PDB file of N, CA and C and ligand atoms in Angstrom:
ATOM      1  N   MET M  25      67.404  73.444  97.511  1.00 80.00           N
ATOM      2  CA  MET M  25      66.728  72.912  98.689  1.00 80.00           C
ATOM      3  C   MET M  25      67.125  71.453  98.902  1.00 80.00           C
ATOM      4  N   ASN M  26      67.203  71.039 100.170  1.00 91.00           N
ATOM      5  CA  ASN M  26      67.471  69.641 100.485  1.00 91.00           C
ATOM      6  C   ASN M  26      66.300  68.771 100.053  1.00 91.00           C
ATOM      7  N   SER M  27      66.583  67.494  99.858  1.00 97.00           N
ATOM      8  CA  SER M  27      65.554  66.561  99.426  1.00 97.00           C
ATOM      9  C   SER M  27      64.427  66.449 100.457  1.00 97.00           C
ATOM     10  N   VAL M  28      63.208  66.415  99.960  1.00 98.00           N
ATOM     11  CA  VAL M  28      62.069  66.136 100.845  1.00 98.00           C
ATOM     12  C   VAL M  28      61.703  64.651 100.771  1.00 98.00           C
ATOM     13  N   LEU M  29      62.398  63.908  99.932  1.00 98.00           N
ATOM     14  CA  LEU M  29      62.054  62.501  99.703  1.00 98.00           C
ATOM     15  C   LEU M  29      63.024  61.545 100.379  1.00 98.00           C
ATOM     16  N   GLN M  30      64.079  62.082 100.953  1.00 97.00           N
ATOM     17  CA  GLN M  30      65.153  61.238 101.472  1.00 97.00           C
ATOM     18  C   GLN M  30      65.901  62.019 102.547  1.00 97.00           C
ATOM     19  N   THR M  31      66.287  61.331 103.631  1.00 95.00           N
ATOM     20  CA  THR M  31      67.022  62.043 104.668  1.00 95.00           C
ATOM     21  C   THR M  31      68.504  61.672 104.685  1.00 95.00           C
ATOM     22  N   LYS M  32      68.835  60.465 104.230  1.00 96.00           N
ATOM     23  CA  LYS M  32      70.229  60.029 104.293  1.00 96.00           C
ATOM     24  C   LYS M  32      70.919  60.219 102.952  1.00 96.00           C
ATOM     25  N   LYS M  33      72.232  60.433 103.020  1.00 97.00           N
ATOM     26  CA  LYS M  33      72.998  60.522 101.778  1.00 97.00           C
ATOM     27  C   LYS M  33      73.439  59.122 101.374  1.00 97.00           C
ATOM     28  N   GLU M  34      72.549  58.446 100.674  1.00 98.00           N
ATOM     29  CA  GLU M  34      72.801  57.080 100.200  1.00 98.00           C
ATOM     30  C   GLU M  34      71.937  56.853  98.968  1.00 98.00           C
ATOM     31  N   CYS M  35      72.267  55.831  98.191  1.00 98.00           N
ATOM     32  CA  CYS M  35      71.440  55.552  97.015  1.00 98.00           C
ATOM     33  C   CYS M  35      70.023  55.232  97.472  1.00 98.00           C
ATOM     34  N   PHE M  36      69.047  55.891  96.876  1.00 98.00           N
ATOM     35  CA  PHE M  36      67.660  55.705  97.268  1.00 98.00           C
ATOM     36  C   PHE M  36      67.241  54.239  97.163  1.00 98.00           C
ATOM     37  N   PHE M  37      67.762  53.523  96.184  1.00 98.00           N
ATOM     38  CA  PHE M  37      67.307  52.159  95.941  1.00 98.00           C
ATOM     39  C   PHE M  37      68.163  51.092  96.619  1.00 98.00           C
ATOM     40  N   CYS M  38      69.476  51.219  96.584  1.00 98.00           N
ATOM     41  CA  CYS M  38      70.300  50.131  97.118  1.00 98.00           C
ATOM     42  C   CYS M  38      71.070  50.518  98.369  1.00 98.00           C
ATOM     43  N   LYS M  39      70.956  51.786  98.785  1.00 98.00           N
ATOM     44  CA  LYS M  39      71.528  52.261 100.056  1.00 98.00           C
ATOM     45  C   LYS M  39      73.050  52.368 100.075  1.00 98.00           C
ATOM     46  N   THR M  40      73.671  52.121  98.961  1.00 98.00           N
ATOM     47  CA  THR M  40      75.124  52.291  98.970  1.00 98.00           C
ATOM     48  C   THR M  40      75.469  53.771  99.149  1.00 98.00           C
ATOM     49  N   THR M  41      76.643  54.043  99.674  1.00 98.00           N
ATOM     50  CA  THR M  41      77.078  55.433  99.825  1.00 98.00           C
ATOM     51  C   THR M  41      78.245  55.734  98.886  1.00 98.00           C
ATOM     52  N   ARG M  42      78.495  54.834  97.961  1.00 97.00           N
ATOM     53  CA  ARG M  42      79.601  55.029  97.003  1.00 97.00           C
ATOM     54  C   ARG M  42      79.094  55.536  95.663  1.00 97.00           C
ATOM     55  N   ASN M  43      79.880  56.396  95.046  1.00 96.00           N
ATOM     56  CA  ASN M  43      79.576  56.901  93.691  1.00 96.00           C
ATOM     57  C   ASN M  43      78.174  57.494  93.575  1.00 96.00           C
ATOM     58  N   LEU M  44      77.860  58.405  94.470  1.00 98.00           N
ATOM     59  CA  LEU M  44      76.512  58.969  94.461  1.00 98.00           C
ATOM     60  C   LEU M  44      76.396  60.171  93.517  1.00 98.00           C
ATOM     61  N   HIS M  45      75.253  60.237  92.866  1.00 97.00           N
ATOM     62  CA  HIS M  45      74.878  61.392  92.047  1.00 97.00           C
ATOM     63  C   HIS M  45      73.598  61.965  92.610  1.00 97.00           C
ATOM     64  N   ARG M  46      73.410  63.263  92.463  1.00 97.00           N
ATOM     65  CA  ARG M  46      72.132  63.861  92.820  1.00 97.00           C
ATOM     66  C   ARG M  46      71.221  63.807  91.610  1.00 97.00           C
ATOM     67  N   HIS M  47      70.082  63.159  91.768  1.00 98.00           N
ATOM     68  CA  HIS M  47      69.144  63.015  90.657  1.00 98.00           C
ATOM     69  C   HIS M  47      67.919  63.888  90.886  1.00 98.00           C
ATOM     70  N   HIS M  48      67.513  64.617  89.849  1.00 98.00           N
ATOM     71  CA  HIS M  48      66.278  65.399  89.907  1.00 98.00           C
ATOM     72  C   HIS M  48      65.136  64.500  89.447  1.00 98.00           C
ATOM     73  N   VAL M  49      64.197  64.246  90.352  1.00 98.00           N
ATOM     74  CA  VAL M  49      63.141  63.264  90.085  1.00 98.00           C
ATOM     75  C   VAL M  49      62.304  63.676  88.873  1.00 98.00           C
ATOM     76  N   LEU M  50      62.003  64.964  88.792  1.00 97.00           N
ATOM     77  CA  LEU M  50      61.381  65.505  87.591  1.00 97.00           C
ATOM     78  C   LEU M  50      62.508  66.191  86.839  1.00 97.00           C
ATOM     79  N   TYR M  51      62.817  65.720  85.659  1.00 96.00           N
ATOM     80  CA  TYR M  51      63.976  66.251  84.943  1.00 96.00           C
ATOM     81  C   TYR M  51      63.577  66.713  83.555  1.00 96.00           C
ATOM     82  N   GLY M  52      64.539  67.285  82.856  1.00 90.00           N
ATOM     83  CA  GLY M  52      64.243  67.882  81.562  1.00 90.00           C
ATOM     84  C   GLY M  52      63.950  69.356  81.737  1.00 90.00           C
ATOM     85  N   SER M  53      64.371  70.122  80.785  1.00 83.00           N
ATOM     86  CA  SER M  53      64.310  71.599  80.731  1.00 83.00           C
ATOM     87  C   SER M  53      63.859  72.299  82.004  1.00 83.00           C
ATOM     88  N   SER M  54      62.586  72.662  82.101  1.00 90.00           N
ATOM     89  CA  SER M  54      62.156  73.496  83.222  1.00 90.00           C
ATOM     90  C   SER M  54      61.873  72.675  84.474  1.00 90.00           C
ATOM     91  N   ASN M  55      61.599  71.383  84.305  1.00 96.00           N
ATOM     92  CA  ASN M  55      61.277  70.552  85.470  1.00 96.00           C
ATOM     93  C   ASN M  55      62.432  70.467  86.457  1.00 96.00           C
ATOM     94  N   ARG M  56      63.624  70.415  85.933  1.00 95.00           N
ATOM     95  CA  ARG M  56      64.801  70.285  86.786  1.00 95.00           C
ATOM     96  C   ARG M  56      64.865  71.436  87.799  1.00 95.00           C
ATOM     97  N   LYS M  57      64.622  72.636  87.307  1.00 96.00           N
ATOM     98  CA  LYS M  57      64.675  73.823  88.163  1.00 96.00           C
ATOM     99  C   LYS M  57      63.589  73.764  89.241  1.00 96.00           C
ATOM    100  N   GLN M  58      62.395  73.343  88.839  1.00 97.00           N
ATOM    101  CA  GLN M  58      61.291  73.241  89.793  1.00 97.00           C
ATOM    102  C   GLN M  58      61.551  72.120  90.806  1.00 97.00           C
ATOM    103  N   ALA M  59      62.112  71.013  90.342  1.00 97.00           N
ATOM    104  CA  ALA M  59      62.437  69.900  91.246  1.00 97.00           C
ATOM    105  C   ALA M  59      63.433  70.369  92.306  1.00 97.00           C
ATOM    106  N   GLU M  60      64.386  71.151  91.876  1.00 96.00           N
ATOM    107  CA  GLU M  60      65.374  71.701  92.805  1.00 96.00           C
ATOM    108  C   GLU M  60      64.667  72.590  93.832  1.00 96.00           C
ATOM    109  N   LYS M  61      63.773  73.419  93.351  1.00 96.00           N
ATOM    110  CA  LYS M  61      63.069  74.366  94.214  1.00 96.00           C
ATOM    111  C   LYS M  61      62.244  73.648  95.286  1.00 96.00           C
ATOM    112  N   TYR M  62      61.590  72.543  94.922  1.00 97.00           N
ATOM    113  CA  TYR M  62      60.685  71.871  95.866  1.00 97.00           C
ATOM    114  C   TYR M  62      61.324  70.681  96.583  1.00 97.00           C
ATOM    115  N   GLY M  63      62.601  70.429  96.331  1.00 98.00           N
ATOM    116  CA  GLY M  63      63.297  69.354  97.039  1.00 98.00           C
ATOM    117  C   GLY M  63      63.016  67.967  96.484  1.00 98.00           C
ATOM    118  N   PHE M  64      62.609  67.898  95.221  1.00 98.00           N
ATOM    119  CA  PHE M  64      62.359  66.591  94.609  1.00 98.00           C
ATOM    120  C   PHE M  64      63.641  66.065  93.966  1.00 98.00           C
ATOM    121  N   THR M  65      64.595  65.753  94.848  1.00 98.00           N
ATOM    122  CA  THR M  65      65.863  65.189  94.404  1.00 98.00           C
ATOM    123  C   THR M  65      66.179  63.988  95.295  1.00 98.00           C
ATOM    124  N   VAL M  66      66.923  63.052  94.764  1.00 98.00           N
ATOM    125  CA  VAL M  66      67.395  61.918  95.565  1.00 98.00           C
ATOM    126  C   VAL M  66      68.824  61.597  95.146  1.00 98.00           C
ATOM    127  N   TYR M  67      69.553  60.945  96.040  1.00 98.00           N
ATOM    128  CA  TYR M  67      70.868  60.434  95.665  1.00 98.00           C
ATOM    129  C   TYR M  67      70.698  59.062  95.047  1.00 98.00           C
ATOM    130  N   LEU M  68      71.409  58.871  93.944  1.00 98.00           N
ATOM    131  CA  LEU M  68      71.438  57.557  93.290  1.00 98.00           C
ATOM    132  C   LEU M  68      72.885  57.174  93.030  1.00 98.00           C
ATOM    133  N   CYS M  69      73.175  55.880  93.133  1.00 98.00           N
ATOM    134  CA  CYS M  69      74.515  55.424  92.771  1.00 98.00           C
ATOM    135  C   CYS M  69      74.621  55.440  91.251  1.00 98.00           C
ATOM    136  N   LEU M  70      75.831  55.336  90.784  1.00 98.00           N
ATOM    137  CA  LEU M  70      76.093  55.355  89.346  1.00 98.00           C
ATOM    138  C   LEU M  70      75.251  54.320  88.604  1.00 98.00           C
ATOM    139  N   ASN M  71      75.146  53.118  89.169  1.00 97.00           N
ATOM    140  CA  ASN M  71      74.382  52.052  88.517  1.00 97.00           C
ATOM    141  C   ASN M  71      72.906  52.387  88.402  1.00 97.00           C
ATOM    142  N   HIS M  72      72.334  52.893  89.491  1.00 98.00           N
ATOM    143  CA  HIS M  72      70.911  53.203  89.446  1.00 98.00           C
ATOM    144  C   HIS M  72      70.627  54.515  88.715  1.00 98.00           C
ATOM    145  N   HIS M  73      71.639  55.354  88.557  1.00 98.00           N
ATOM    146  CA  HIS M  73      71.423  56.631  87.883  1.00 98.00           C
ATOM    147  C   HIS M  73      71.570  56.522  86.365  1.00 98.00           C
ATOM    148  N   THR M  74      72.759  56.090  85.933  1.00 98.00           N
ATOM    149  CA  THR M  74      72.998  56.149  84.485  1.00 98.00           C
ATOM    150  C   THR M  74      73.614  54.896  83.877  1.00 98.00           C
ATOM    151  N   ASN M  75      74.239  54.032  84.687  1.00 97.00           N
ATOM    152  CA  ASN M  75      75.058  52.987  84.074  1.00 97.00           C
ATOM    153  C   ASN M  75      74.455  51.588  84.028  1.00 97.00           C
ATOM    154  N   GLY M  76      73.711  51.196  85.058  1.00 96.00           N
ATOM    155  CA  GLY M  76      73.228  49.817  85.134  1.00 96.00           C
ATOM    156  C   GLY M  76      72.052  49.555  84.201  1.00 96.00           C
ATOM    157  N   GLY M  77      71.688  48.290  84.083  1.00 96.00           N
ATOM    158  CA  GLY M  77      70.565  47.905  83.234  1.00 96.00           C
ATOM    159  C   GLY M  77      69.250  48.534  83.670  1.00 96.00           C
ATOM    160  N   GLU M  78      69.105  48.740  84.987  1.00 94.00           N
ATOM    161  CA  GLU M  78      67.868  49.337  85.513  1.00 94.00           C
ATOM    162  C   GLU M  78      67.975  50.857  85.643  1.00 94.00           C
ATOM    163  N   ALA M  79      69.097  51.433  85.284  1.00 97.00           N
ATOM    164  CA  ALA M  79      69.355  52.861  85.535  1.00 97.00           C
ATOM    165  C   ALA M  79      68.219  53.751  85.032  1.00 97.00           C
ATOM    166  N   ILE M  80      67.888  54.718  85.850  1.00 97.00           N
ATOM    167  CA  ILE M  80      66.758  55.585  85.537  1.00 97.00           C
ATOM    168  C   ILE M  80      66.903  56.278  84.184  1.00 97.00           C
ATOM    169  N   HIS M  81      68.090  56.807  83.901  1.00 97.00           N
ATOM    170  CA  HIS M  81      68.222  57.546  82.637  1.00 97.00           C
ATOM    171  C   HIS M  81      68.372  56.631  81.423  1.00 97.00           C
ATOM    172  N   ARG M  82      68.459  55.333  81.659  1.00 97.00           N
ATOM    173  CA  ARG M  82      68.424  54.392  80.526  1.00 97.00           C
ATOM    174  C   ARG M  82      67.030  53.816  80.341  1.00 97.00           C
ATOM    175  N   ASN M  83      66.163  54.054  81.325  1.00 96.00           N
ATOM    176  CA  ASN M  83      64.789  53.537  81.262  1.00 96.00           C
ATOM    177  C   ASN M  83      63.788  54.621  81.610  1.00 96.00           C
ATOM    178  N   PRO M  84      63.724  55.672  80.783  1.00 94.00           N
ATOM    179  CA  PRO M  84      62.767  56.733  81.101  1.00 94.00           C
ATOM    180  C   PRO M  84      61.365  56.137  81.153  1.00 94.00           C
ATOM    181  N   ASN M  85      60.642  56.482  82.195  1.00 93.00           N
ATOM    182  CA  ASN M  85      59.305  55.929  82.418  1.00 93.00           C
ATOM    183  C   ASN M  85      59.311  54.459  82.813  1.00 93.00           C
ATOM    184  N   GLY M  86      60.469  53.909  83.099  1.00 96.00           N
ATOM    185  CA  GLY M  86      60.566  52.556  83.637  1.00 96.00           C
ATOM    186  C   GLY M  86      60.132  52.552  85.087  1.00 96.00           C
ATOM    187  N   PRO M  87      60.139  51.366  85.720  1.00 96.00           N
ATOM    188  CA  PRO M  87      59.594  51.231  87.077  1.00 96.00           C
ATOM    189  C   PRO M  87      60.256  52.148  88.108  1.00 96.00           C
ATOM    190  N   LEU M  88      61.567  52.314  88.065  1.00 97.00           N
ATOM    191  CA  LEU M  88      62.225  53.148  89.074  1.00 97.00           C
ATOM    192  C   LEU M  88      61.898  54.621  88.856  1.00 97.00           C
ATOM    193  N   ASP M  89      61.899  55.031  87.608  1.00 98.00           N
ATOM    194  CA  ASP M  89      61.562  56.416  87.266  1.00 98.00           C
ATOM    195  C   ASP M  89      60.134  56.744  87.710  1.00 98.00           C
ATOM    196  N   ARG M  90      59.221  55.845  87.378  1.00 98.00           N
ATOM    197  CA  ARG M  90      57.811  56.055  87.750  1.00 98.00           C
ATOM    198  C   ARG M  90      57.651  56.087  89.267  1.00 98.00           C
ATOM    199  N   TYR M  91      58.352  55.213  89.941  1.00 98.00           N
ATOM    200  CA  TYR M  91      58.229  55.134  91.393  1.00 98.00           C
ATOM    201  C   TYR M  91      58.579  56.473  92.030  1.00 98.00           C
ATOM    202  N   LEU M  92      59.685  57.051  91.616  1.00 98.00           N
ATOM    203  CA  LEU M  92      60.119  58.329  92.206  1.00 98.00           C
ATOM    204  C   LEU M  92      59.176  59.469  91.826  1.00 98.00           C
ATOM    205  N   LYS M  93      58.700  59.467  90.610  1.00 98.00           N
ATOM    206  CA  LYS M  93      57.793  60.535  90.163  1.00 98.00           C
ATOM    207  C   LYS M  93      56.465  60.472  90.916  1.00 98.00           C
ATOM    208  N   GLU M  94      55.973  59.246  91.113  1.00 98.00           N
ATOM    209  CA  GLU M  94      54.728  59.096  91.879  1.00 98.00           C
ATOM    210  C   GLU M  94      54.926  59.548  93.324  1.00 98.00           C
ATOM    211  N   LEU M  95      56.076  59.194  93.883  1.00 98.00           N
ATOM    212  CA  LEU M  95      56.386  59.593  95.251  1.00 98.00           C
ATOM    213  C   LEU M  95      56.423  61.128  95.374  1.00 98.00           C
ATOM    214  N   ALA M  96      57.048  61.766  94.403  1.00 98.00           N
ATOM    215  CA  ALA M  96      57.137  63.232  94.423  1.00 98.00           C
ATOM    216  C   ALA M  96      55.746  63.859  94.314  1.00 98.00           C
ATOM    217  N   GLN M  97      54.925  63.315  93.425  1.00 98.00           N
ATOM    218  CA  GLN M  97      53.586  63.891  93.275  1.00 98.00           C
ATOM    219  C   GLN M  97      52.741  63.671  94.518  1.00 98.00           C
ATOM    220  N   LYS M  98      52.872  62.480  95.140  1.00 98.00           N
ATOM    221  CA  LYS M  98      52.127  62.233  96.384  1.00 98.00           C
ATOM    222  C   LYS M  98      52.564  63.223  97.455  1.00 98.00           C
ATOM    223  N   TYR M  99      53.876  63.439  97.546  1.00 98.00           N
ATOM    224  CA  TYR M  99      54.381  64.416  98.517  1.00 98.00           C
ATOM    225  C   TYR M  99      53.782  65.787  98.226  1.00 98.00           C
ATOM    226  N   TRP M 100      53.807  66.166  96.967  1.00 98.00           N
ATOM    227  CA  TRP M 100      53.264  67.459  96.554  1.00 98.00           C
ATOM    228  C   TRP M 100      51.799  67.604  96.983  1.00 98.00           C
ATOM    229  N   GLU M 101      51.024  66.566  96.701  1.00 98.00           N
ATOM    230  CA  GLU M 101      49.583  66.673  96.978  1.00 98.00           C
ATOM    231  C   GLU M 101      49.295  66.691  98.481  1.00 98.00           C
ATOM    232  N   GLU M 102      50.211  66.172  99.286  1.00 98.00           N
ATOM    233  CA  GLU M 102      50.038  66.246 100.733  1.00 98.00           C
ATOM    234  C   GLU M 102      50.592  67.532 101.336  1.00 98.00           C
ATOM    235  N   ASN M 103      51.545  68.137 100.662  1.00 98.00           N
ATOM    236  CA  ASN M 103      52.265  69.251 101.284  1.00 98.00           C
ATOM    237  C   ASN M 103      52.297  70.561 100.497  1.00 98.00           C
ATOM    238  N   ASN M 104      52.187  70.489  99.186  1.00 97.00           N
ATOM    239  CA  ASN M 104      52.420  71.686  98.386  1.00 97.00           C
ATOM    240  C   ASN M 104      51.170  72.268  97.743  1.00 97.00           C
ATOM    241  N   GLY M 105      50.342  71.409  97.187  1.00 98.00           N
ATOM    242  CA  GLY M 105      49.194  71.970  96.469  1.00 98.00           C
ATOM    243  C   GLY M 105      48.345  70.894  95.827  1.00 98.00           C
ATOM    244  N   THR M 106      47.532  71.304  94.907  1.00 98.00           N
ATOM    245  CA  THR M 106      46.581  70.403  94.264  1.00 98.00           C
ATOM    246  C   THR M 106      47.235  69.673  93.091  1.00 98.00           C
ATOM    247  N   ARG M 107      46.525  68.669  92.599  1.00 98.00           N
ATOM    248  CA  ARG M 107      46.982  67.943  91.412  1.00 98.00           C
ATOM    249  C   ARG M 107      47.098  68.884  90.214  1.00 98.00           C
ATOM    250  N   GLU M 108      46.136  69.768  90.075  1.00 98.00           N
ATOM    251  CA  GLU M 108      46.163  70.725  88.953  1.00 98.00           C
ATOM    252  C   GLU M 108      47.422  71.584  89.011  1.00 98.00           C
ATOM    253  N   GLU M 109      47.768  71.992  90.229  1.00 98.00           N
ATOM    254  CA  GLU M 109      48.964  72.826  90.383  1.00 98.00           C
ATOM    255  C   GLU M 109      50.235  72.031  90.084  1.00 98.00           C
ATOM    256  N   PHE M 110      50.215  70.743  90.440  1.00 98.00           N
ATOM    257  CA  PHE M 110      51.366  69.884  90.108  1.00 98.00           C
ATOM    258  C   PHE M 110      51.536  69.812  88.593  1.00 98.00           C
ATOM    259  N   ILE M 111      50.427  69.571  87.912  1.00 97.00           N
ATOM    260  CA  ILE M 111      50.472  69.449  86.450  1.00 97.00           C
ATOM    261  C   ILE M 111      50.930  70.764  85.817  1.00 97.00           C
ATOM    262  N   LYS M 112      50.474  71.864  86.396  1.00 97.00           N
ATOM    263  CA  LYS M 112      50.880  73.177  85.891  1.00 97.00           C
ATOM    264  C   LYS M 112      52.387  73.388  86.075  1.00 97.00           C
ATOM    265  N   THR M 113      52.915  72.872  87.185  1.00 97.00           N
ATOM    266  CA  THR M 113      54.319  73.087  87.510  1.00 97.00           C
ATOM    267  C   THR M 113      55.230  72.112  86.767  1.00 97.00           C
ATOM    268  N   PHE M 114      54.795  70.832  86.662  1.00 97.00           N
ATOM    269  CA  PHE M 114      55.677  69.794  86.117  1.00 97.00           C
ATOM    270  C   PHE M 114      55.196  69.204  84.793  1.00 97.00           C
ATOM    271  N   GLY M 115      54.104  69.698  84.274  1.00 95.00           N
ATOM    272  CA  GLY M 115      53.715  69.327  82.914  1.00 95.00           C
ATOM    273  C   GLY M 115      52.842  68.108  82.766  1.00 95.00           C
ATOM    274  N   ARG M 116      52.798  67.239  83.785  1.00 95.00           N
ATOM    275  CA  ARG M 116      51.894  66.091  83.645  1.00 95.00           C
ATOM    276  C   ARG M 116      51.565  65.435  84.971  1.00 95.00           C
ATOM    277  N   ASN M 117      50.624  64.517  84.893  1.00 97.00           N
ATOM    278  CA  ASN M 117      50.121  63.798  86.063  1.00 97.00           C
ATOM    279  C   ASN M 117      50.726  62.403  86.085  1.00 97.00           C
ATOM    280  N   TYR M 118      51.254  61.982  87.235  1.00 97.00           N
ATOM    281  CA  TYR M 118      51.835  60.642  87.353  1.00 97.00           C
ATOM    282  C   TYR M 118      51.003  59.709  88.208  1.00 97.00           C
ATOM    283  N   LEU M 119      49.879  60.208  88.753  1.00 97.00           N
ATOM    284  CA  LEU M 119      49.067  59.359  89.636  1.00 97.00           C
ATOM    285  C   LEU M 119      47.765  58.921  88.982  1.00 97.00           C
TER     286      LEU M 119
HETATM  287 ZN1   ZN P 432      71.982  52.185  93.850  1.00 62.23          ZN
HETATM  288 ZN1   ZN P 433      69.380  62.094  87.044  1.00 62.23          ZN
END
Protein backbone atom coordinates (compact mmCIF):
# COMPACT_ATOMS: atom_id res chain seq x y z
CA MET A 1 0.00 0.00 0.00
CA ASN A 2 1.11 3.58 -0.64
CA SER A 3 2.10 5.69 2.33
CA VAL A 4 -0.70 7.29 4.32
CA LEU A 5 1.82 9.56 6.05
CA GLN A 6 3.39 11.22 3.03
CA THR A 7 2.30 12.18 -0.47
CA LYS A 8 5.57 13.19 -2.13
CA LYS A 9 8.52 11.00 -2.96
CA GLU A 10 11.09 12.88 -0.90
CA CYS A 11 12.87 12.44 2.41
CA PHE A 12 10.27 12.93 5.12
CA PHE A 13 12.64 15.07 7.19
CA CYS A 14 14.88 17.01 4.81
CA LYS A 15 12.85 16.84 1.57
CA THR A 16 15.73 15.75 -0.58
CA THR A 17 14.85 13.46 -3.48
CA ARG A 18 18.29 11.84 -3.69
CA ASN A 19 19.24 8.42 -2.32
CA LEU A 20 15.80 7.58 -1.01
CA HIS A 21 14.93 4.43 0.91
CA ARG A 22 11.48 3.23 1.85
CA HIS A 23 11.29 3.03 5.63
CA HIS A 24 8.69 1.03 7.56
CA VAL A 25 7.71 3.25 10.49
CA LEU A 26 6.90 0.22 12.61
CA TYR A 27 9.69 -2.24 11.91
CA GLY A 28 10.99 -5.54 13.16
CA SER A 29 9.60 -9.03 12.50
CA SER A 30 5.82 -8.85 12.18
CA ASN A 31 5.48 -5.07 12.42
CA ARG A 32 7.07 -4.53 9.05
CA LYS A 33 4.36 -6.57 7.32
CA GLN A 34 1.58 -4.74 9.16
CA ALA A 35 3.18 -1.35 8.42
CA GLU A 36 3.19 -2.26 4.76
CA LYS A 37 -0.45 -3.31 4.94
CA TYR A 38 -1.63 -0.04 6.55
CA GLY A 39 0.63 2.34 4.61
CA PHE A 40 2.88 3.28 7.53
CA THR A 41 5.92 3.85 5.37
CA VAL A 42 7.89 6.97 4.49
CA TYR A 43 10.79 7.80 2.20
CA LEU A 44 14.01 8.67 3.96
CA CYS A 45 17.34 9.71 2.52
CA LEU A 46 20.37 7.59 3.29
CA ASN A 47 21.47 9.98 6.04
CA HIS A 48 18.15 10.02 7.83
CA HIS A 49 17.62 6.29 7.33
CA THR A 50 20.84 4.52 8.21
CA ASN A 51 24.00 6.58 7.78
CA GLY A 52 23.86 9.97 9.51
CA GLY A 53 24.28 10.74 13.19
CA GLU A 54 20.52 11.24 13.54
CA ALA A 55 19.63 8.23 11.36
CA ILE A 56 16.59 6.36 12.55
CA HIS A 57 18.19 2.92 12.52
CA ARG A 58 21.17 4.21 14.49
CA ASN A 59 18.89 5.78 17.11
CA PRO A 60 16.07 3.36 17.81
CA ASN A 61 13.53 5.20 19.95
CA GLY A 62 15.35 8.47 19.27
CA PRO A 63 13.42 11.65 18.44
CA LEU A 64 12.93 10.93 14.72
CA ASP A 65 11.88 7.33 15.31
CA ARG A 66 9.42 8.37 18.01
CA TYR A 67 8.04 11.17 15.88
CA LEU A 68 7.11 8.83 13.03
CA LYS A 69 5.70 6.16 15.34
CA GLU A 70 3.51 8.69 17.13
CA LEU A 71 2.34 10.03 13.79
CA ALA A 72 1.42 6.53 12.62
CA GLN A 73 -0.48 5.77 15.81
CA LYS A 74 -2.36 9.09 15.63
CA TYR A 75 -3.30 8.28 12.05
CA TRP A 76 -4.43 4.83 13.14
CA GLU A 77 -6.59 6.17 15.95
CA GLU A 78 -8.27 8.63 13.58
CA ASN A 79 -8.73 6.25 10.68
CA ASN A 80 -8.20 2.59 11.50
CA GLY A 81 -9.27 1.65 14.99
CA THR A 82 -8.82 1.96 18.71
CA ARG A 83 -5.64 2.25 20.75
CA GLU A 84 -6.16 -1.32 21.97
CA GLU A 85 -6.31 -2.53 18.39
CA PHE A 86 -3.12 -0.62 17.57
CA ILE A 87 -1.33 -2.27 20.47
CA LYS A 88 -2.67 -5.65 19.39
CA THR A 89 -1.40 -5.07 15.85
CA PHE A 90 1.96 -3.39 16.57
CA GLY A 91 2.83 -4.62 20.04
CA ARG A 92 2.92 -1.36 21.97
CA ASN A 93 1.58 2.11 22.61
CA TYR A 94 3.53 5.18 21.48
CA LEU A 95 1.12 7.88 22.68
ZN1 LIG B 1 16.79 13.26 4.79
ZN1 LIG C 1 14.01 1.66 7.78
